[in-house]
mmCIF file of C-alpha atoms in Angstrom:
data_model
loop_
_atom_site.group_PDB
_atom_site.id
_atom_site.type_symbol
_atom_site.label_atom_id
_atom_site.label_comp_id
_atom_site.label_asym_id
_atom_site.label_seq_id
_atom_site.Cartn_x
_atom_site.Cartn_y
_atom_site.Cartn_z
ATOM 1 C CA UNK A 3 -18.780 18.796 -63.055
ATOM 2 C CA UNK A 4 -16.187 20.421 -65.287
ATOM 3 C CA UNK A 5 -16.488 23.922 -66.747
ATOM 4 C CA UNK A 6 -14.667 25.528 -69.648
ATOM 5 C CA UNK A 7 -14.588 29.327 -69.793
ATOM 6 C CA UNK A 8 -13.174 31.898 -72.182
ATOM 7 C CA UNK A 9 -12.275 35.261 -70.674
ATOM 8 C CA UNK A 10 -11.328 38.494 -72.410
ATOM 9 C CA UNK A 11 -10.190 41.464 -70.327
ATOM 10 C CA UNK A 12 -10.408 45.029 -71.623
ATOM 11 C CA UNK A 13 -8.823 47.441 -69.121
ATOM 12 C CA UNK A 14 -10.054 50.985 -69.615
ATOM 13 C CA UNK A 15 -6.621 52.599 -69.479
ATOM 14 C CA UNK A 16 -3.782 53.443 -71.856
ATOM 15 C CA UNK A 17 -1.386 50.853 -70.416
ATOM 16 C CA UNK A 18 -3.758 47.939 -71.023
ATOM 17 C CA UNK A 19 -1.158 45.144 -71.287
ATOM 18 C CA UNK A 20 -0.015 45.361 -67.658
ATOM 19 C CA UNK A 21 -3.438 44.485 -66.151
ATOM 20 C CA UNK A 22 -3.979 41.696 -68.683
ATOM 21 C CA UNK A 23 -0.601 40.091 -67.953
ATOM 22 C CA UNK A 24 -1.198 40.538 -64.224
ATOM 23 C CA UNK A 25 -4.593 38.813 -64.464
ATOM 24 C CA UNK A 26 -3.167 35.883 -66.467
ATOM 25 C CA UNK A 27 -0.375 35.492 -63.930
ATOM 26 C CA UNK A 28 -2.919 35.318 -61.138
ATOM 27 C CA UNK A 29 -4.918 32.663 -63.013
ATOM 28 C CA UNK A 30 -1.706 30.625 -63.340
ATOM 29 C CA UNK A 31 -1.405 30.433 -59.556
ATOM 30 C CA UNK A 32 -4.370 28.019 -59.425
ATOM 31 C CA UNK A 33 -2.948 24.502 -59.761
ATOM 32 C CA UNK A 34 -6.428 23.016 -60.196
ATOM 33 C CA UNK A 35 -7.253 25.134 -63.271
ATOM 34 C CA UNK A 36 -5.748 24.619 -66.723
ATOM 35 C CA UNK A 37 -5.094 27.799 -68.755
ATOM 36 C CA UNK A 38 -4.372 28.551 -72.417
ATOM 37 C CA UNK A 39 -4.003 32.084 -73.767
ATOM 38 C CA UNK A 40 -4.011 33.264 -77.358
ATOM 39 C CA UNK A 41 -4.050 36.718 -78.940
ATOM 40 C CA UNK A 42 -7.775 37.179 -78.307
ATOM 41 C CA UNK A 43 -8.657 35.509 -75.005
ATOM 42 C CA UNK A 44 -7.711 33.250 -72.143
ATOM 43 C CA UNK A 45 -9.396 29.882 -71.845
ATOM 44 C CA UNK A 46 -9.592 27.939 -68.606
ATOM 45 C CA UNK A 47 -10.949 24.555 -67.597
ATOM 46 C CA UNK A 48 -11.458 22.996 -64.196
ATOM 47 C CA UNK A 49 -14.091 21.979 -61.726
ATOM 48 C CA UNK A 50 -17.137 24.236 -62.046
ATOM 49 C CA UNK A 51 -16.925 25.666 -58.539
ATOM 50 C CA UNK A 52 -13.151 26.168 -58.787
ATOM 51 C CA UNK A 53 -13.387 28.141 -62.041
ATOM 52 C CA UNK A 54 -16.270 30.297 -60.849
ATOM 53 C CA UNK A 55 -14.581 30.975 -57.495
ATOM 54 C CA UNK A 56 -11.310 31.882 -59.215
ATOM 55 C CA UNK A 57 -13.092 34.282 -61.561
ATOM 56 C CA UNK A 58 -14.957 35.970 -58.705
ATOM 57 C CA UNK A 59 -11.764 36.460 -56.687
ATOM 58 C CA UNK A 60 -9.521 37.536 -59.551
ATOM 59 C CA UNK A 61 -11.958 39.847 -61.330
ATOM 60 C CA UNK A 62 -12.596 41.635 -58.037
ATOM 61 C CA UNK A 63 -8.843 41.866 -57.398
ATOM 62 C CA UNK A 64 -8.303 43.295 -60.899
ATOM 63 C CA UNK A 65 -10.993 45.929 -60.397
ATOM 64 C CA UNK A 66 -9.567 46.878 -57.008
ATOM 65 C CA UNK A 67 -5.999 47.139 -58.365
ATOM 66 C CA UNK A 68 -6.588 48.721 -61.786
ATOM 67 C CA UNK A 69 -10.027 50.319 -61.635
ATOM 68 C CA UNK A 70 -12.383 50.040 -64.557
ATOM 69 C CA UNK A 71 -12.078 47.022 -66.834
ATOM 70 C CA UNK A 72 -14.542 45.055 -68.907
ATOM 71 C CA UNK A 73 -14.514 41.257 -68.637
ATOM 72 C CA UNK A 74 -16.275 39.274 -71.336
ATOM 73 C CA UNK A 75 -16.788 35.612 -70.458
ATOM 74 C CA UNK A 76 -18.250 32.628 -72.260
ATOM 75 C CA UNK A 77 -19.019 29.395 -70.433
ATOM 76 C CA UNK A 78 -19.680 25.857 -71.573
ATOM 77 C CA UNK A 79 -20.516 23.043 -69.220
ATOM 78 C CA UNK A 80 -17.985 20.268 -69.578
ATOM 79 C CA UNK A 81 -14.310 20.004 -70.354
ATOM 80 C CA UNK A 82 -13.059 21.089 -73.758
ATOM 81 C CA UNK A 83 -9.612 20.141 -75.018
ATOM 82 C CA UNK A 84 -7.779 23.487 -74.836
ATOM 83 C CA UNK A 85 -4.931 22.196 -76.997
ATOM 84 C CA UNK A 86 -7.268 21.370 -79.914
ATOM 85 C CA UNK A 87 -6.644 23.288 -83.145
ATOM 86 C CA UNK A 88 -7.609 22.867 -86.766
#
């Protein structure tokens, strides 16, 4: 089963762009997950277990590396076309 997720990361530090860019770079290392980022969030799509496993690993890594950060995630079962725009 496919899963589409939207993730927003809010690092609780002055230099907030570094952790966000780091997190996005880590997401890009997963060949089995498609990623699109805009000014507000990062959207990913892949197999359900792959997306959830990636999020568990990478959110923990972000917290360990940068300390406090808020992650806001939205999930929808199925595959959305991440290139769609109106």
